[in-house]
Coordinates of C-alpha atoms in Angstrom, one line a residue:
M227 CA 0.0 0.0 0.0
N228 CA 1.3 3.5 -0.9
W229 CA 1.8 5.9 2.0
L230 CA -0.8 8.2 0.4
S231 CA -3.2 7.7 -2.4
D232 CA -2.3 9.5 -5.6
S233 CA -5.6 11.2 -5.4
F234 CA -4.2 13.3 -2.5
N235 CA -1.4 14.6 -4.7
A236 CA -2.2 18.0 -6.3
R237 CA 0.1 17.0 -9.2
H238 CA -2.6 14.6 -10.4
Q239 CA -5.6 16.7 -9.7
R240 CA -7.4 19.1 -12.0
A241 CA -7.0 22.8 -11.1
I242 CA -10.6 23.2 -10.2
D243 CA -10.5 20.2 -7.9
V244 CA -7.4 21.7 -6.2
A245 CA -9.3 25.0 -5.8
D246 CA -12.4 23.2 -4.3
C247 CA -10.3 21.7 -1.5
F248 CA -7.9 24.6 -1.0
V249 CA -7.4 26.2 2.5
P250 CA -5.6 29.5 2.2
T251 CA -2.7 30.4 4.5
E252 CA -0.3 33.4 4.9
D253 CA 2.1 31.5 2.7
F254 CA -0.5 31.8 -0.1
D255 CA -0.8 35.5 0.5
T256 CA 3.0 35.8 0.2
I257 CA 3.3 33.7 -3.0
R258 CA 0.6 35.7 -4.9
K259 CA 2.6 38.9 -4.5
N260 CA 4.2 40.5 -7.6
R261 CA 7.6 39.2 -6.5
H262 CA 10.0 36.3 -7.1
A263 CA 9.3 33.5 -4.5
I264 CA 11.0 30.3 -3.5
I265 CA 8.9 27.6 -1.7
L266 CA 10.8 24.9 0.3
G267 CA 9.1 22.0 1.9
P268 CA 9.1 18.1 2.1
R269 CA 6.9 15.9 0.0
G270 CA 3.2 16.4 0.7
S271 CA 3.6 19.7 2.4
G272 CA 1.5 21.6 -0.2
K273 CA 4.1 23.1 -2.6
T274 CA 2.3 21.9 -5.7
T275 CA -1.1 23.1 -4.4
L276 CA 0.3 26.6 -3.8
L277 CA 1.7 26.8 -7.4
K278 CA -1.4 25.2 -9.0
M279 CA -3.6 27.7 -7.2
L280 CA -1.8 30.5 -9.2
T281 CA -3.1 29.1 -12.4
Q282 CA -5.9 31.0 -14.1
R283 CA -8.6 28.3 -13.8
A284 CA -7.9 27.4 -10.2
Y285 CA -7.6 31.0 -9.0
K286 CA -10.8 32.0 -10.8
R287 CA -12.7 29.1 -9.3
W288 CA -11.5 29.9 -5.8
S289 CA -12.2 33.6 -6.2
E290 CA -15.7 33.0 -7.4
Q291 CA -16.4 30.7 -4.4
R292 CA -15.3 33.5 -2.0
G293 CA -17.1 36.2 -3.9
E294 CA -13.9 38.0 -4.6
T295 CA -13.1 40.0 -7.8
E296 CA -9.4 40.8 -7.1
L297 CA -7.1 39.4 -9.8
L298 CA -3.6 38.2 -9.5
P299 CA -1.0 40.8 -10.5
F300 CA 0.5 38.4 -13.0
T301 CA -0.5 35.5 -15.3
S302 CA 1.0 32.2 -14.3
I303 CA 2.6 29.5 -16.3
Y304 CA 2.7 26.2 -14.3
V305 CA 5.7 24.1 -15.3
P306 CA 5.7 20.7 -13.6
T307 CA 9.0 18.7 -13.4
D308 CA 8.4 15.6 -15.6
I309 CA 9.3 12.7 -13.3
H310 CA 9.6 10.4 -16.4
W311 CA 12.2 12.8 -17.9
H312 CA 14.0 13.1 -14.6
H313 CA 14.7 9.4 -14.5
Q314 CA 15.4 9.2 -18.3
L315 CA 17.9 12.0 -18.2
L316 CA 19.7 10.5 -15.1
Y317 CA 19.9 7.2 -16.9
A318 CA 21.2 8.9 -20.1
K319 CA 23.8 11.0 -18.2
E320 CA 25.4 7.8 -16.9
L321 CA 25.7 6.3 -20.4
L322 CA 26.8 9.5 -22.2
V323 CA 30.1 10.1 -20.5
R324 CA 31.7 10.3 -23.9
A325 CA 29.1 12.8 -25.2
P326 CA 28.6 15.3 -22.4
R327 CA 27.9 18.2 -24.8
F328 CA 25.2 16.2 -26.6
Y329 CA 23.7 15.3 -23.2
R330 CA 23.6 18.9 -22.1
C331 CA 22.0 20.2 -25.2
S332 CA 19.4 17.3 -25.1
S333 CA 18.7 18.2 -21.4
T334 CA 18.3 21.8 -22.5
A335 CA 16.0 20.9 -25.3
A336 CA 13.8 18.8 -23.0
V337 CA 13.5 21.6 -20.5
N338 CA 12.7 24.1 -23.3
T339 CA 10.0 21.9 -24.7
C340 CA 8.4 21.3 -21.3
V341 CA 8.3 25.1 -20.8
Q342 CA 6.8 25.5 -24.3
L343 CA 4.1 22.9 -23.4
A344 CA 3.3 24.8 -20.2
L345 CA 3.1 28.1 -22.2
V346 CA 0.6 26.6 -24.6
E347 CA -1.5 25.1 -21.8
S348 CA -1.6 28.5 -20.1
F349 CA -2.6 30.2 -23.3
L350 CA -5.4 27.7 -23.8
E351 CA -6.6 28.4 -20.2
L352 CA -6.7 32.1 -20.8
I353 CA -8.7 31.8 -24.1
E354 CA -11.1 29.3 -22.5
I355 CA -11.7 31.7 -19.5
D356 CA -12.0 34.9 -21.4
P357 CA -14.7 34.7 -24.2
S358 CA -13.5 38.1 -25.6
L359 CA -10.4 36.4 -27.0
K360 CA -11.1 35.7 -30.7
E361 CA -10.2 32.7 -32.9
D362 CA -8.4 34.8 -35.5
Q363 CA -6.1 36.2 -32.7
E364 CA -5.3 32.6 -31.7
V365 CA -4.3 31.8 -35.3
Q366 CA -2.1 34.8 -35.4
L367 CA -0.4 33.8 -32.2
C368 CA 0.1 30.2 -33.4
N369 CA 1.7 31.3 -36.6
L370 CA 4.2 33.3 -34.6
L371 CA 4.9 30.4 -32.2
I372 CA 5.3 27.9 -35.0
S373 CA 7.8 30.1 -36.8
S374 CA 9.7 30.9 -33.6
W375 CA 9.8 27.4 -32.3
G376 CA 10.7 25.8 -35.6
L377 CA 7.6 23.5 -35.7
G378 CA 7.3 23.4 -39.5
A379 CA 4.0 22.5 -41.1
T380 CA 1.7 22.7 -38.0
I381 CA -2.0 23.6 -38.0
P382 CA -2.2 27.1 -36.4
K383 CA -4.3 26.1 -33.5
L384 CA -3.0 25.7 -29.9
P385 CA -4.1 22.1 -29.5
F386 CA -2.1 21.1 -32.6
V387 CA 0.9 23.2 -31.5
H388 CA 0.7 21.3 -28.2
L389 CA 0.6 18.0 -30.1
E390 CA 3.6 18.8 -32.2
L391 CA 5.6 19.7 -29.0
K392 CA 4.7 16.3 -27.6
R393 CA 6.2 14.7 -30.7
R394 CA 9.3 16.7 -30.1
I395 CA 9.7 15.2 -26.7
V396 CA 9.5 11.8 -28.3
D397 CA 12.2 12.8 -30.8
I398 CA 14.6 14.0 -28.1
G399 CA 14.2 10.6 -26.3
A400 CA 14.8 8.8 -29.6
G401 CA 18.0 10.8 -30.2
L402 CA 19.3 10.0 -26.8
N403 CA 18.7 6.3 -27.2
R404 CA 20.4 6.3 -30.7
V405 CA 23.6 7.9 -29.3
I406 CA 23.7 5.6 -26.4
E407 CA 23.1 2.5 -28.6
D408 CA 25.8 3.6 -31.1
Q409 CA 28.2 4.6 -28.2
L410 CA 29.0 7.9 -30.1
F411 CA 31.4 10.6 -29.0
D412 CA 30.6 14.3 -29.1
E413 CA 32.8 14.8 -32.2
N414 CA 30.9 12.1 -34.1
I415 CA 27.5 13.7 -33.4
P416 CA 26.3 16.3 -35.9
K417 CA 25.1 19.6 -34.7
Q418 CA 21.5 19.6 -33.6
E419 CA 18.7 21.9 -34.8
R420 CA 18.5 25.4 -33.4
W421 CA 15.9 24.6 -30.8
F422 CA 18.3 22.4 -29.0
Y423 CA 20.4 25.4 -28.0
E424 CA 17.8 28.1 -27.1
D425 CA 17.2 29.5 -23.7
F426 CA 13.9 28.8 -21.9
L427 CA 13.7 32.3 -20.5
A428 CA 14.1 33.9 -23.9
I429 CA 11.5 31.5 -25.3
T430 CA 9.1 32.5 -22.5
D431 CA 9.7 36.2 -22.9
H432 CA 9.0 36.1 -26.7
A433 CA 6.0 33.8 -26.3
V434 CA 4.2 35.9 -23.7
S435 CA 5.0 39.1 -25.5
A436 CA 3.5 37.6 -28.7
F437 CA 0.3 36.6 -26.7
D438 CA 0.0 40.1 -25.3
A439 CA 0.5 41.6 -28.7
C440 CA -1.9 39.3 -30.5
F441 CA -4.7 39.7 -28.0
S442 CA -4.1 43.4 -27.4
R443 CA -3.1 43.0 -23.7
S444 CA -1.1 45.6 -21.9
G445 CA 2.6 45.4 -22.5
E446 CA 3.0 46.0 -18.8
N447 CA 1.4 42.6 -18.0
K448 CA 3.6 40.4 -15.8
W449 CA 3.9 36.7 -16.2
A450 CA 5.0 34.2 -13.6
L451 CA 7.1 31.1 -14.5
C452 CA 6.1 28.6 -11.8
F453 CA 8.6 25.7 -11.7
D454 CA 7.4 22.9 -9.4
E455 CA 9.5 20.2 -7.7
L456 CA 12.8 21.5 -8.8
E457 CA 14.6 18.8 -6.8
L458 CA 13.7 16.5 -9.7
A459 CA 15.0 18.9 -12.4
P460 CA 18.6 18.8 -13.8
T461 CA 21.1 20.5 -11.5
W462 CA 22.0 23.1 -14.1
L463 CA 18.4 24.2 -14.2
Q464 CA 18.2 24.5 -10.5
E465 CA 21.4 26.6 -10.4
R466 CA 20.1 28.8 -13.2
L467 CA 16.7 29.5 -11.7
F468 CA 18.0 30.3 -8.2
R469 CA 20.4 32.8 -9.7
L470 CA 17.6 34.3 -11.9
A471 CA 15.8 35.3 -8.7
R472 CA 17.6 38.6 -9.1
S473 CA 18.2 39.0 -12.8
A474 CA 15.1 37.7 -14.6
S475 CA 13.3 39.8 -17.2
Q476 CA 11.2 42.7 -16.0
K477 CA 8.2 41.0 -17.6
I478 CA 8.8 37.6 -16.0
I479 CA 8.8 36.7 -12.3
L480 CA 9.7 33.3 -10.9
K481 CA 7.8 31.1 -8.5
L482 CA 10.0 28.1 -7.6
S483 CA 9.3 25.1 -5.4
S484 CA 11.9 22.6 -4.1
S485 CA 12.8 20.2 -1.3
P486 CA 14.0 21.5 2.1
N487 CA 17.6 20.8 0.9
P488 CA 18.0 21.9 -2.7
E489 CA 21.0 20.6 -4.6
T490 CA 22.1 24.2 -4.9
T491 CA 21.2 27.3 -3.0
E492 CA 23.4 29.5 -5.1
T493 CA 21.4 32.7 -5.6
G494 CA 24.2 34.9 -6.8
Q495 CA 23.7 38.3 -5.2
A496 CA 20.0 37.7 -4.6
T497 CA 18.9 38.1 -1.0
P498 CA 15.8 36.6 0.7
S499 CA 13.3 39.4 1.7
E500 CA 15.1 41.9 -0.6
D501 CA 15.0 40.2 -4.0
F502 CA 12.6 37.3 -3.4
D503 CA 10.3 35.8 -0.7
L504 CA 11.6 32.6 0.9
I505 CA 8.7 30.4 2.1
K506 CA 9.4 27.5 4.4
L507 CA 6.3 25.4 4.7
W508 CA 7.5 23.8 8.0
R509 CA 8.1 27.1 9.7
S510 CA 4.5 28.1 10.4
S511 CA 3.7 28.8 14.0
M512 CA 1.9 26.2 16.1
V513 CA -1.3 28.3 16.3
K514 CA -1.4 28.9 12.5
R515 CA -0.6 25.2 11.8
R516 CA -3.5 24.1 13.9
Q517 CA -5.8 26.6 12.3
F518 CA -4.9 25.3 8.9
C519 CA -5.4 21.7 10.0
E520 CA -8.8 22.5 11.5
Q521 CA -10.0 24.0 8.3
L522 CA -8.7 21.2 6.1
A523 CA -10.0 18.5 8.5
T524 CA -13.5 20.2 8.4
R525 CA -13.4 20.0 4.6
V526 CA -12.6 16.3 4.7
L527 CA -15.4 15.7 7.2
V528 CA -17.9 17.4 5.0
R529 CA -16.7 15.4 2.0
K530 CA -17.1 12.2 3.9
G531 CA -20.7 13.1 4.9
Y532 CA -20.1 14.6 8.4
I533 CA -22.0 17.9 7.9
D534 CA -21.9 20.4 10.7
V535 CA -19.4 18.3 12.6
S536 CA -16.3 20.0 13.9
P537 CA -13.0 18.2 14.4
V538 CA -13.3 18.8 18.2
S539 CA -16.8 17.3 18.4
F540 CA -15.6 14.4 16.2
L541 CA -12.5 13.5 18.2
G542 CA -12.9 15.3 21.5
E543 CA -10.4 17.5 23.3
S544 CA -6.8 16.6 23.7
I545 CA -5.1 16.5 27.0
S546 CA -3.2 19.7 27.1
S547 CA -0.1 18.2 28.7
D548 CA 0.5 15.8 25.8
I549 CA 1.1 18.6 23.3
E550 CA 2.9 21.8 22.8
V551 CA 0.9 24.7 24.2
S552 CA 1.3 28.4 24.2
E553 CA 1.9 30.4 27.4
E554 CA -1.8 31.6 27.3
E555 CA -3.0 28.0 27.1
D556 CA -0.6 26.8 29.7
S557 CA -1.8 29.2 32.4
A558 CA -4.0 26.8 34.4
P559 CA -2.9 26.6 38.0
Y560 CA -1.4 23.4 39.4
S561 CA -3.9 23.4 42.1
P562 CA -5.1 20.2 43.9
G563 CA -7.4 18.2 41.7
S564 CA -6.2 19.8 38.5
E565 CA -5.1 17.5 35.6
E566 CA -1.4 18.3 36.1
W567 CA -1.6 17.9 39.9
R568 CA -3.2 14.5 39.7
A569 CA -0.8 13.2 37.1
I570 CA 2.3 14.3 38.9
K571 CA 1.1 12.9 42.2
E572 CA 0.2 9.6 40.6
V573 CA 3.6 9.1 38.9
A574 CA 5.5 10.3 41.9
S575 CA 3.8 7.6 43.9
W576 CA 5.7 4.8 42.1
D577 CA 8.6 6.7 40.3
E578 CA 11.2 7.3 43.0
S579 CA 13.4 9.4 40.6
L580 CA 10.5 11.8 40.1
R581 CA 9.8 11.8 43.8
S582 CA 13.4 12.7 44.6
L583 CA 13.5 15.4 42.0
L584 CA 10.4 17.1 43.4
I585 CA 11.7 16.9 47.0
K586 CA 15.1 18.4 45.8
K587 CA 13.1 21.3 44.2
D588 CA 11.2 21.8 47.5
I589 CA 7.9 20.5 46.0
D590 CA 5.8 18.0 48.0
P591 CA 5.3 14.9 45.8
D592 CA 2.0 14.2 47.6
D593 CA 0.8 17.7 47.0
P594 CA 2.7 18.9 43.9
Q595 CA 1.5 22.5 43.7
P596 CA 4.0 25.3 43.2
K597 CA 4.8 27.6 46.0
N598 CA 5.9 30.4 43.6
Q599 CA 6.0 31.2 39.9
S600 CA 9.6 30.0 39.7
Q601 CA 8.7 26.5 40.7
K602 CA 5.9 26.5 38.2
D603 CA 8.0 27.7 35.3
A604 CA 11.3 26.0 36.1
V605 CA 10.1 22.6 37.3
L606 CA 6.4 21.7 36.8
R607 CA 6.0 23.0 33.3
K608 CA 9.2 21.3 32.3
I609 CA 8.3 17.9 33.7
K610 CA 4.6 17.9 32.7
P611 CA 5.0 16.2 29.2
V612 CA 7.2 13.5 30.6
V613 CA 4.9 12.9 33.5
F614 CA 1.9 12.3 31.2
L615 CA 3.9 10.0 28.9
R616 CA 5.2 8.0 31.9
A617 CA 1.7 7.7 33.2
K618 CA 0.5 6.1 30.0
F619 CA 3.5 4.1 28.8
S620 CA 5.6 3.2 31.8
K621 CA 5.0 0.9 34.8
I622 CA 6.9 -0.7 37.7
V623 CA 8.1 -4.3 37.3
D624 CA 10.3 -5.9 40.0
G625 CA 11.1 -2.5 41.4
K626 CA 12.2 -1.1 38.0
I627 CA 10.5 1.2 35.5
R628 CA 9.6 -0.6 32.3
R629 CA 7.7 0.3 29.2
R630 CA 4.1 -0.8 28.8
G631 CA 3.0 -2.5 25.7
R632 CA 2.3 0.1 23.0
R633 CA -1.3 -0.9 22.9
A634 CA -1.8 -1.0 26.6
S635 CA -2.9 2.6 26.8
V636 CA -4.5 5.2 24.7
G637 CA -1.5 7.4 24.0
Y638 CA -2.7 10.2 21.7
H639 CA -6.2 11.4 21.0
G640 CA -8.3 14.5 20.5
A641 CA -8.4 17.0 17.7
T642 CA -5.3 19.0 18.7
A643 CA -3.1 16.0 19.1
V644 CA -4.3 14.6 15.7
F645 CA -3.4 18.0 14.1
D646 CA 0.0 17.9 15.6
L647 CA 0.6 14.3 14.6
S648 CA 0.0 15.3 11.0
D649 CA 2.8 17.8 11.4
G650 CA 0.7 20.2 9.4
N651 CA 1.3 18.1 6.3
P652 CA -1.9 18.2 4.2
R653 CA -1.5 14.7 2.7
R654 CA -0.9 13.1 6.1
L655 CA -3.8 15.0 7.7
I656 CA -6.2 14.0 4.9
R657 CA -5.1 10.3 5.2
I658 CA -5.6 10.4 9.0
F659 CA -9.1 12.0 8.8
E660 CA -10.2 9.7 5.9
S661 CA -9.2 6.8 8.2
L662 CA -10.9 8.3 11.2
C663 CA -14.2 8.7 9.2
D664 CA -14.0 5.1 8.2
A665 CA -13.4 4.0 11.8
A666 CA -16.4 6.1 13.0
R667 CA -18.7 4.4 10.5
I668 CA -17.6 1.0 11.6
E669 CA -18.1 1.6 15.3
S670 CA -21.2 3.8 15.0
H671 CA -24.3 1.8 15.9
E672 CA -26.5 4.6 17.1
G673 CA -25.7 7.3 14.7
T674 CA -23.0 8.9 16.9
K675 CA -20.7 11.3 15.2
K676 CA -17.7 10.8 17.5
V677 CA -14.7 8.5 17.3
S678 CA -13.7 6.6 20.4
Q679 CA -10.2 7.0 21.8
I680 CA -9.5 3.4 21.1
S681 CA -10.3 3.8 17.5
Q682 CA -8.2 6.9 17.3
R683 CA -5.3 5.0 18.8
K684 CA -5.6 2.3 16.2
V685 CA -5.8 4.8 13.3
L686 CA -2.9 6.9 14.5
L687 CA -0.7 3.8 15.0
N688 CA -1.7 2.5 11.6
V689 CA -0.8 5.8 9.9
A690 CA 2.5 5.9 11.8
Y691 CA 3.4 2.3 10.6
L692 CA 2.3 3.2 7.0
F693 CA 4.7 6.1 7.1
K694 CA 7.4 3.8 8.5
N695 CA 6.8 1.3 5.7
Y696 CA 6.9 4.1 3.2
L697 CA 10.3 5.3 4.6
E698 CA 11.6 1.7 4.3
R699 CA 10.8 1.5 0.5
I700 CA 11.8 4.9 -0.9
P701 CA 14.9 5.3 -3.1
G702 CA 18.0 6.1 -1.0
A703 CA 16.5 4.4 2.1
H704 CA 19.3 1.8 2.3
L705 CA 23.0 2.7 2.7
Q706 CA 26.2 0.8 3.3
V707 CA 27.7 2.6 6.3
T708 CA 31.5 2.5 6.4
M709 CA 31.8 1.9 10.1
N710 CA 32.1 -1.8 10.7
G711 CA 30.5 -2.4 7.3
V712 CA 27.1 -2.6 8.9
N713 CA 24.1 -2.0 6.7
I714 CA 21.5 0.4 8.1
T715 CA 18.3 1.7 6.6
L716 CA 16.8 5.1 6.8
Y717 CA 14.1 3.9 9.2
Q718 CA 16.7 2.1 11.4
L719 CA 18.5 5.4 11.8
L720 CA 15.3 7.2 12.7
R721 CA 14.3 4.4 15.1
E722 CA 17.6 4.7 16.9
I723 CA 17.0 8.4 17.4
G724 CA 13.5 7.8 18.6
K725 CA 14.6 5.0 21.0
Y726 CA 17.4 7.3 22.4
F727 CA 14.9 10.0 23.3
S728 CA 12.1 7.7 24.3
S729 CA 14.2 5.6 26.7
Q730 CA 15.3 8.7 28.6
I731 CA 11.7 9.9 28.8
L732 CA 10.0 6.7 29.8
V733 CA 12.4 4.5 31.8
G734 CA 15.5 6.4 32.8
P735 CA 16.0 8.6 35.8
F736 CA 13.3 11.3 35.6
P737 CA 14.7 14.2 33.4
L738 CA 14.1 17.8 34.4
D739 CA 15.3 18.9 31.0
A740 CA 14.0 16.2 28.6
K741 CA 15.5 16.0 25.1
T742 CA 13.5 15.5 21.9
T743 CA 15.8 17.3 19.3
F744 CA 19.2 16.4 17.9
V745 CA 22.1 18.4 16.4
V746 CA 24.0 17.0 13.5
D747 CA 27.4 17.4 15.0
S748 CA 30.8 17.0 13.4
A749 CA 31.2 13.4 14.6
V750 CA 28.4 12.2 12.3
G751 CA 29.6 10.6 9.1
D752 CA 28.8 11.8 5.6
D753 CA 26.9 8.6 4.9
V754 CA 24.5 9.2 7.8
V755 CA 24.1 12.9 6.7
G756 CA 23.1 11.5 3.3
L757 CA 20.4 9.4 4.9
L758 CA 19.2 12.5 6.9
K759 CA 18.9 14.4 3.6
V760 CA 16.5 11.8 2.3
A761 CA 14.6 11.9 5.6
S762 CA 14.3 15.7 5.4
Y763 CA 13.0 15.5 1.8
H764 CA 10.3 13.1 2.8
G765 CA 9.4 15.0 5.9
A766 CA 10.6 12.4 8.4
I767 CA 12.8 14.9 10.2
V768 CA 12.0 18.7 10.6
R769 CA 14.5 21.4 11.2
V770 CA 13.7 23.6 14.2
D771 CA 16.6 26.2 14.3
Q772 CA 16.4 28.2 11.1
S773 CA 15.3 31.7 10.6
E774 CA 12.6 32.5 8.0
T775 CA 15.1 34.1 5.6
E776 CA 18.0 31.5 5.8
F777 CA 18.7 28.9 3.2
M778 CA 19.6 25.5 4.4
T779 CA 23.0 25.0 2.9
D780 CA 24.1 22.1 5.0
L781 CA 22.5 19.7 7.5
R782 CA 25.6 19.8 9.7
G783 CA 25.2 22.0 12.7
G784 CA 21.4 22.0 12.2
R785 CA 19.0 21.1 14.9
F786 CA 16.1 18.7 14.0
R787 CA 13.3 16.7 15.5
L788 CA 11.6 13.6 14.3
C789 CA 8.3 14.2 12.6
Y790 CA 5.4 13.9 15.0
T791 CA 3.7 11.3 12.8
L792 CA 6.2 8.7 14.1
A793 CA 5.6 9.7 17.8
P794 CA 3.1 6.9 18.5
I795 CA 5.7 4.3 17.6
F796 CA 8.4 5.3 20.1
P797 CA 6.5 7.2 21.9
L798 CA 7.5 10.9 22.2
P799 CA 5.9 14.1 23.3
L800 CA 4.5 16.4 20.6
R801 CA 6.7 19.3 21.5
V802 CA 10.1 20.7 20.9
M803 CA 12.3 20.2 24.0
G804 CA 16.0 20.0 24.8
E805 CA 18.8 18.9 22.3
A806 CA 21.5 16.2 22.1
N807 CA 24.3 15.6 19.7
L808 CA 23.3 13.0 17.1
S809 CA 26.5 11.1 17.5
N810 CA 25.5 10.4 21.1
A811 CA 22.2 9.0 20.0
L812 CA 24.0 6.7 17.6
E813 CA 26.7 5.4 19.8
N814 CA 25.3 1.9 20.0
I815 CA 23.5 1.7 16.6
F816 CA 26.0 -0.5 14.8
S817 CA 26.3 -3.3 17.4
R818 CA 22.5 -3.1 18.0
V819 CA 21.6 -3.3 14.3
A820 CA 24.0 -6.2 13.8
A821 CA 22.4 -8.1 16.7
D822 CA 18.8 -7.1 15.8
P823 CA 18.5 -6.4 12.1
A824 CA 14.6 -6.5 12.3

């Protein structure tokens, strides 16, 4: 089973379907400004949705639904990175070591043709949306494009121009295969046609100018080239586009999306906030992330037939101590009988290390209420998440603290916890709520519209294991580590990190300053850093120390946490806490993996 159904991926959805499910955020307000923009985020974080929402058809649909008349300050050209071409070009590059110039011009031609296809599709959208655009104007435009692009005897209608460009893609692939089959050198390959050597930006500038001229649109009209999933594009294109964020044509602005760790972050002299907007989809605040999740979850509930049902009424409230809360939310007193007071007292009754810690801090374990604000802030608030996890997942066996079985207790439940477990990732959240709706129907015998905590536990564990299985199968998930020659997988690396933090939280001496984040220190090998890059791209780890305007040029020195989706497996609190060097967490991984490869 795939981690997420393809139907959740905006790449495969029609623009109007993307618009119908769209939940706007501040990131969308930023990207629709008349400025260059670069969006960074892991798979499933919504990059494609944001760019597709800039297309004419999607934006028009969304605006009409909201009763808005404001237009975008530019006309967008959505350019998806062709995954098929990504793999074919990588394969060809390995086999064309004797013909690097031919490979480069073929790669250039493929990119140019993909841009031309996107231009034609955008022109078709504009003509379809605006009935004032006449057929004779389309013929005039097509004649200009056919001549400029060297398409020969092509019927001057946009669908036929599009078809001829599709044939050109086939020709490029055939040319690559012929050179590979004949094992030709650059000097044995004749010079290609002119369109192999053209520049995609010049092609775009001419085409959009031709459209504006043929349809009598203002010459001041801006166009946005929206390149999606640049991490799959040739490296030369990534480098060129990042540099162009400062020097692109006055008529063309760039909207780019890529993984959290682009192959290149070389932007020349361009500076985030001065020359372009840098949008990091994982950097939204806790409050904004939950607001987005609530709106998206509500849409899923409506689509599944739960009308007038809020996520909170559907799942119940979360226990505040299980999740990250703001100062305002965390202001409840630790008075006798409160949720926190009862939990601390109960765990201290059997956990001697907690009892000793409280006594050392001048707090009565049998009546753990603070005597002053300092005790509340410096002790009780710090220990609260660990206390609640120990209450659920730890027990005393023969005088020692041991883990309970993962299914022995309902660990995570309630709307806020579910939002946090999705990590704000739209695809994950949709998957979770789809599954919760199915569980609600199975257990509903009297028309109730609420999911039990037991069913929530099953769904969240299942989603966590689906993500685990996905991480075990993705390309790059297996690596030969040089130390001791031990094979470790991406998930085994993440599991070791999770166990390291979880063991300290659940069974070790009670920590006053629990740790849930790790720093990629200098003692970590390059091979492990390579695995971490794969984890970051797929959203399995999240960086927590970057500013809004800083590019992630290297994982080393960065501070990360495991994604909350995996928390039910280990388990871990849903909050950012103290940090540890990653090398410390991995001290025993090689001997442990060798002894327990499962």
